[in-house]
Amino acid sequence: MKTHTLLMPLDMHLHLRDGVMLEDIAPLSAYSFSGGLVMPNLVPPVTTKEELEAYKERIMAAVPNDYFEPYMSLFYKNYDKAFLESVCDSILAIKLYPAGITTNSEGGVSSFDIETMKPTLQAMSDLGIPLCIHGETDGFVMDREAEFMSIYELLATNFPDLKIIMEHITTKAAVDMLDKHKNLYATITIHHLIITLDDVVGGMMKPHLFCKPIAKRPEDREALLHVALSAHPKVMFGSDSAPHPQHKKESCGCAAGVFTAPIALQLLCEVFDKYDALDNLQSFVSDNAQSIYGICPEFKEIVLEKVPFVVPHNYSHVVPMYAGETIGWSIQSVE
Ligand code: NCD
Ligand code: ZN
C-alpha cells in the first residue's frame, strides 16, 4: 500500500470562527496540522491586543487534546508604531482586507493611499511584521485579482523590506508576480488546485465550491499547479478553509467559503500523487512557511495512505468540499 509521511503540516490561512463553531471546527485542524495562521475576520474583527489574546485562549481551549499552534493575525487598520510594538510578539502577521470584498471585511481598507498607509506599513516593515492581503478590487468578479496586481506592485516597491503575502492566489497574473518582486510571497488553497469556475457554475450551481476569490480558468489553475507542485520557495499552503453553517451556504444568498480543513492533507496527497510530485509536498505544506515566517512548529508526524476515504456529509452542520464523495487518500496515523 502506498503511504506518504508529512512532518509538521501548516495551514497558513485558516478561518476558525468563534463560539460553538470554533469548538466544533478547530479540533479538525488541530488533529492533522501542527499550526495555522488564524484569520481575524470575526464580527467584530480582531483589532486589539486584548481581543487577540482572548481569541487565542478560546482557540487553545477548543483543542485541549492536540498540540496545535494558533499563529495569530490582526485585522489591518492604520495602527501606530507604539501599538504595533506592543503587539508584535503576539502576532505572526497582519491581514488586510479591501472593505466589503469578502465575508466580514466591512471594516477593511477603502482606499490604497500610500501616504495614509505609510506610517503603519513602514512600522510593520521595521518591526518585521508580514502583511497578508486579500488581493481583489471591486471590479468585474473574474478580473478582481488581476486588477489588484498594480496595488501589489505599488506596495512591494514602496516598502521593499516588508514581506507581503498574496493570499489564496487564483490567477496566472498573481503567479507571474512572484518572481518580479523579492518581497512578494503567496498562499495557495487546495480547492484552487482542483477546481475551475466550470466546477462552480458550469453545470448545476455548487454552493459549497463558491468562495472568494472565485475559481478561475484552466490556464490559471495550470499556473497555480506549476508553482505548488514544484514547491516554489515563495509559495505556501493556506487552505482558506472557511466554514459556514449549511443553511447559509444552501440559501438564496450563498455565503462565500469552501470548507476543506478535515480533508486538506488527503486532497493534497491526491493531487501531488496524481502529478508524481509527492516529494515536493513537504516543502509546500510546511518547510516553505517555516522559512518565510521564521517559525519552528512542534513535532507532529502524519502518515497518509492511498486508501479511499468517504467524506462525511457534514461536520457539525458544516458541509465540506466533496461531501458524500470518495477521495483517494486517507489519514493512517498521527503522532
Ligand atoms: C472567507 C470567510 O468566509 O471568512 N471566505 C472565502 O470565500 N474565502 C473570507 C476570505 O478569506 O475571503
Ligand atoms: Zn480566507
XYZ file of C-alpha atoms and ligand atoms in Angstrom:
348
model
C 0.000 0.000 0.000
C 1.317 3.445 -0.904
C 1.868 5.775 2.045
C 3.284 9.267 2.465
C 4.580 10.910 5.632
C 4.298 14.619 6.363
C 6.037 16.395 9.218
C 4.551 19.432 10.961
C 1.989 20.378 8.299
C 0.993 24.041 8.498
C -2.129 25.787 7.226
C -1.099 29.379 6.645
C -4.621 30.760 6.006
C -7.342 29.362 8.198
C -10.765 30.532 9.439
C -11.606 29.056 12.843
C -14.562 31.353 13.669
C -15.756 31.684 17.265
C -18.232 30.298 19.800
C -19.824 26.924 19.096
C -18.480 26.898 15.530
C -14.923 27.320 16.866
C -15.439 24.465 19.299
C -16.748 22.201 16.538
C -14.268 23.151 13.842
C -10.892 23.867 15.491
C -10.292 20.232 16.577
C -10.467 19.154 12.920
C -7.445 21.316 12.033
C -5.672 20.554 15.300
C -5.884 16.830 14.608
C -3.823 16.877 11.433
C -1.938 20.199 11.411
C 0.840 21.449 13.679
C -0.370 25.004 13.406
C -2.193 27.532 11.310
C -2.364 31.249 10.663
C -5.764 32.158 12.066
C -7.718 34.824 10.198
C -9.055 37.795 12.186
C -12.350 38.400 10.319
C -14.592 37.770 13.290
C -17.594 40.004 14.000
C -16.272 42.460 15.133
C -12.785 41.868 13.698
C -9.746 41.295 15.909
C -8.086 44.701 16.267
C -6.801 44.989 19.851
C -4.240 43.124 21.917
C -6.915 42.117 24.417
C -9.186 40.646 21.715
C -6.240 38.857 20.148
C -5.129 37.237 23.381
C -8.659 36.324 24.429
C -9.336 34.782 20.982
C -6.112 32.768 21.186
C -7.195 31.435 24.579
C -10.589 30.417 23.216
C -8.850 28.574 20.367
C -6.496 26.769 22.758
C -9.466 25.809 24.952
C -11.246 24.375 21.904
C -8.357 21.983 21.120
C -7.447 20.505 24.511
C -6.367 17.111 23.211
C -3.988 18.075 20.441
C -0.888 20.149 20.157
C -1.753 22.955 17.751
C -0.186 26.388 17.470
C -2.670 29.113 16.529
C -0.480 31.718 14.856
C -2.487 34.871 15.370
C -3.191 37.732 12.970
C -4.657 41.172 13.463
C -7.199 42.826 11.154
C -5.424 45.663 9.284
C -6.189 49.223 10.274
C -3.860 52.226 10.198
C -2.232 51.310 13.525
C 0.511 53.481 15.047
C 4.004 52.246 15.746
C 3.639 52.185 19.546
C 0.652 49.867 19.255
C 2.470 47.625 16.773
C 5.470 47.424 19.103
C 3.194 46.354 21.939
C 1.542 43.625 19.898
C 4.281 42.335 17.599
C 5.305 39.427 19.830
C 1.702 38.179 19.946
C 1.084 38.045 16.183
C 2.606 36.409 13.146
C 1.062 38.765 10.585
C -1.496 41.476 9.898
C -4.271 40.702 7.438
C -5.534 43.406 5.110
C -8.970 43.185 3.513
C -10.290 45.684 0.974
C -13.542 46.965 2.530
C -16.542 44.759 1.778
C -14.740 42.417 -0.629
C -15.469 39.191 1.257
C -17.056 37.717 4.412
C -16.826 40.084 7.413
C -14.495 42.577 5.715
C -16.698 45.681 6.006
C -14.160 47.420 8.285
C -11.323 46.931 5.794
C -9.337 49.409 3.691
C -11.384 51.588 1.341
C -8.539 53.420 -0.409
C -4.996 52.255 -1.019
C -3.430 55.678 -0.494
C 0.261 55.093 0.164
C 0.751 58.306 2.180
C -2.116 57.407 4.525
C -0.893 53.857 4.996
C 2.795 54.703 5.172
C 3.253 55.092 8.962
C 1.676 51.673 9.586
C 3.369 49.844 6.723
C 6.783 51.364 7.477
C 6.436 50.411 11.136
C 5.429 46.859 10.142
C 8.463 46.714 7.864
C 10.761 47.973 10.657
C 9.297 45.503 13.158
C 9.360 42.578 10.708
C 5.576 42.021 10.734
C 4.440 40.437 7.436
C 1.382 41.852 5.642
C -1.131 39.307 4.317
C -3.509 40.695 1.709
C -6.823 39.589 0.257
C -5.939 40.980 -3.179
C -9.135 41.788 -5.032
C -10.529 45.057 -6.400
C -14.268 45.771 -6.654
C -14.129 45.259 -10.439
C -15.734 42.535 -12.548
C -15.587 39.352 -10.484
C -13.313 37.385 -12.830
C -10.858 40.301 -13.124
C -10.672 41.385 -9.479
C -7.445 39.588 -8.611
C -5.613 40.509 -11.831
C -6.643 44.154 -11.336
C -5.114 44.092 -7.870
C -1.606 43.382 -9.242
C -0.841 47.093 -9.625
C -1.581 47.569 -5.900
C 0.751 44.693 -5.002
C 3.453 46.338 -7.148
C 2.898 49.715 -5.520
C 3.179 48.251 -2.023
C 6.105 45.953 -2.878
C 8.180 48.779 -4.395
C 7.350 51.387 -1.742
C 8.115 49.001 1.138
C 10.873 46.754 -0.225
C 11.651 45.205 3.178
C 8.028 44.446 4.064
C 7.099 40.800 3.485
C 3.819 40.829 1.548
C 1.819 37.631 1.188
C -0.647 37.467 -1.683
C -3.318 35.326 -0.069
C -5.160 32.458 -1.802
C -3.970 33.345 -5.298
C -6.139 32.100 -8.152
C -4.610 33.547 -11.336
C -1.616 33.269 -13.629
C -1.242 37.041 -13.168
C -0.506 36.535 -9.465
C 1.848 33.607 -10.122
C 3.789 35.820 -12.531
C 4.292 38.424 -9.766
C 6.210 36.011 -7.528
C 9.496 36.343 -9.371
C 9.084 40.058 -10.079
C 9.430 41.382 -6.520
C 11.656 39.808 -3.902
C 9.269 40.692 -1.058
C 6.126 39.107 -2.567
C 5.043 35.629 -1.450
C 1.773 33.691 -1.826
C -0.536 31.122 -0.286
C -2.499 28.671 -2.432
C -5.571 26.648 -1.388
C -6.221 23.016 -2.245
C -9.554 23.791 -3.913
C -7.986 26.255 -6.344
C -5.547 23.492 -7.389
C -8.513 21.276 -8.234
C -11.480 23.309 -9.482
C -12.155 25.999 -12.073
C -15.216 28.223 -12.443
C -16.765 25.419 -14.502
C -16.975 23.240 -11.400
C -18.800 26.017 -9.526
C -21.363 27.162 -12.097
C -20.746 25.177 -15.294
C -23.490 22.690 -14.514
C -25.797 22.720 -11.517
C -24.648 25.507 -9.207
C -22.433 24.174 -6.407
C -22.740 26.437 -3.354
C -20.093 24.522 -1.393
C -17.496 25.417 -4.047
C -18.382 29.118 -4.018
C -15.677 31.221 -2.408
C -13.744 34.471 -2.718
C -11.701 34.729 -4.799
C -13.839 32.712 -7.177
C -12.120 29.825 -9.014
C -10.842 30.960 -12.433
C -9.854 29.468 -15.797
C -7.991 26.229 -16.611
C -4.849 28.197 -17.564
C -4.898 29.906 -14.154
C -5.174 26.545 -12.395
C -2.255 25.288 -14.517
C -0.103 28.209 -13.357
C -1.030 27.538 -9.709
C -0.279 23.835 -10.094
C 3.088 24.641 -11.631
C 4.341 26.621 -8.611
C 2.651 24.421 -5.994
C 3.810 21.075 -7.401
C 7.364 22.375 -7.804
C 7.138 23.855 -4.274
C 8.319 27.267 -5.452
C 10.074 28.589 -2.315
C 7.790 31.648 -2.161
C 4.525 29.705 -2.040
C 2.911 28.053 0.967
C -0.205 26.027 1.580
C -3.078 28.020 3.082
C -6.403 26.193 2.947
C -8.655 29.249 3.349
C -10.930 26.661 4.915
C -13.956 28.868 5.588
C -16.809 27.110 7.405
C -20.343 28.461 7.211
C -23.468 26.764 8.602
C -25.200 24.619 5.978
C -28.254 26.905 5.849
C -26.061 29.909 4.968
C -24.482 28.032 2.046
C -27.635 26.358 0.730
C -29.544 29.617 0.589
C -30.561 32.260 -1.925
C -27.714 34.481 -0.687
C -24.936 31.917 -0.507
C -22.045 32.801 1.853
C -18.568 32.602 0.293
C -16.178 29.974 1.576
C -15.132 26.361 0.921
C -14.717 24.130 3.962
C -11.707 21.832 3.499
C -9.858 21.633 6.846
C -10.615 17.952 7.626
C -9.725 16.706 4.125
C -6.978 19.134 3.127
C -3.986 16.836 3.652
C -5.723 13.894 1.969
C -6.546 16.063 -1.080
C -3.017 17.482 -1.205
C -1.628 13.930 -1.303
C -4.091 13.018 -4.038
C -3.140 15.993 -6.228
C 0.627 15.751 -5.662
C 0.486 11.971 -6.262
C -1.502 12.439 -9.468
C 1.267 14.667 -10.851
C 4.063 12.494 -9.428
C 5.208 15.336 -7.153
C 4.771 13.884 -3.656
C 8.464 14.594 -2.939
C 7.696 18.327 -3.041
C 4.630 18.254 -0.784
C 6.597 18.614 2.483
C 8.041 21.943 1.281
C 4.681 23.217 0.078
C 2.787 22.246 3.224
C 5.370 23.156 5.871
C 9.025 23.888 5.084
C 8.428 26.943 2.890
C 6.168 28.515 5.526
C 8.757 27.804 8.212
C 11.409 29.713 6.273
C 9.169 32.550 5.075
C 7.694 33.245 8.520
C 10.714 32.071 10.554
C 8.628 29.663 12.628
C 9.558 26.323 14.144
C 6.464 24.214 14.932
C 6.454 21.373 17.453
C 6.991 17.867 16.092
C 3.985 16.146 14.559
C 4.058 13.266 12.075
C 1.116 12.419 9.839
C 1.109 9.242 7.774
C -1.313 9.235 4.857
C -2.224 6.204 2.781
C -3.589 5.742 -0.700
C -6.824 4.209 0.575
C -10.223 5.625 -0.405
C -11.952 7.874 2.129
C -15.660 8.655 2.054
C -16.030 12.309 3.025
C -18.754 12.797 5.659
C -21.917 14.655 4.578
C -21.213 17.249 7.236
C -19.134 18.066 10.280
C -21.462 19.627 12.902
C -23.758 21.309 10.317
C -20.862 22.415 8.098
C -20.713 20.748 4.698
C -17.192 20.039 3.449
C -15.952 20.004 -0.133
C -16.662 16.567 -1.657
C -19.348 15.796 0.972
C -20.553 12.207 0.490
C -17.977 11.554 -2.233
C -14.936 9.293 -2.176
C -11.437 10.744 -2.309
C -8.274 8.776 -2.977
C -6.208 9.221 0.182
C -6.847 8.852 3.936
C -5.023 9.661 7.138
C -3.475 6.478 8.563
C -1.920 7.818 11.756
C -0.984 10.996 13.616
C 1.840 11.227 16.154
C -13.742 33.735 3.788
C -14.659 33.649 5.010
O -15.725 33.038 4.884
O -14.294 34.168 6.073
N -14.482 33.411 2.606
C -13.970 32.963 1.442
O -14.724 32.822 0.482
N -12.703 32.668 1.303
C -13.124 35.075 3.734
C -11.962 35.162 2.772
O -10.885 34.641 3.053
O -12.126 35.750 1.713
Zn -9.810 33.444 3.978
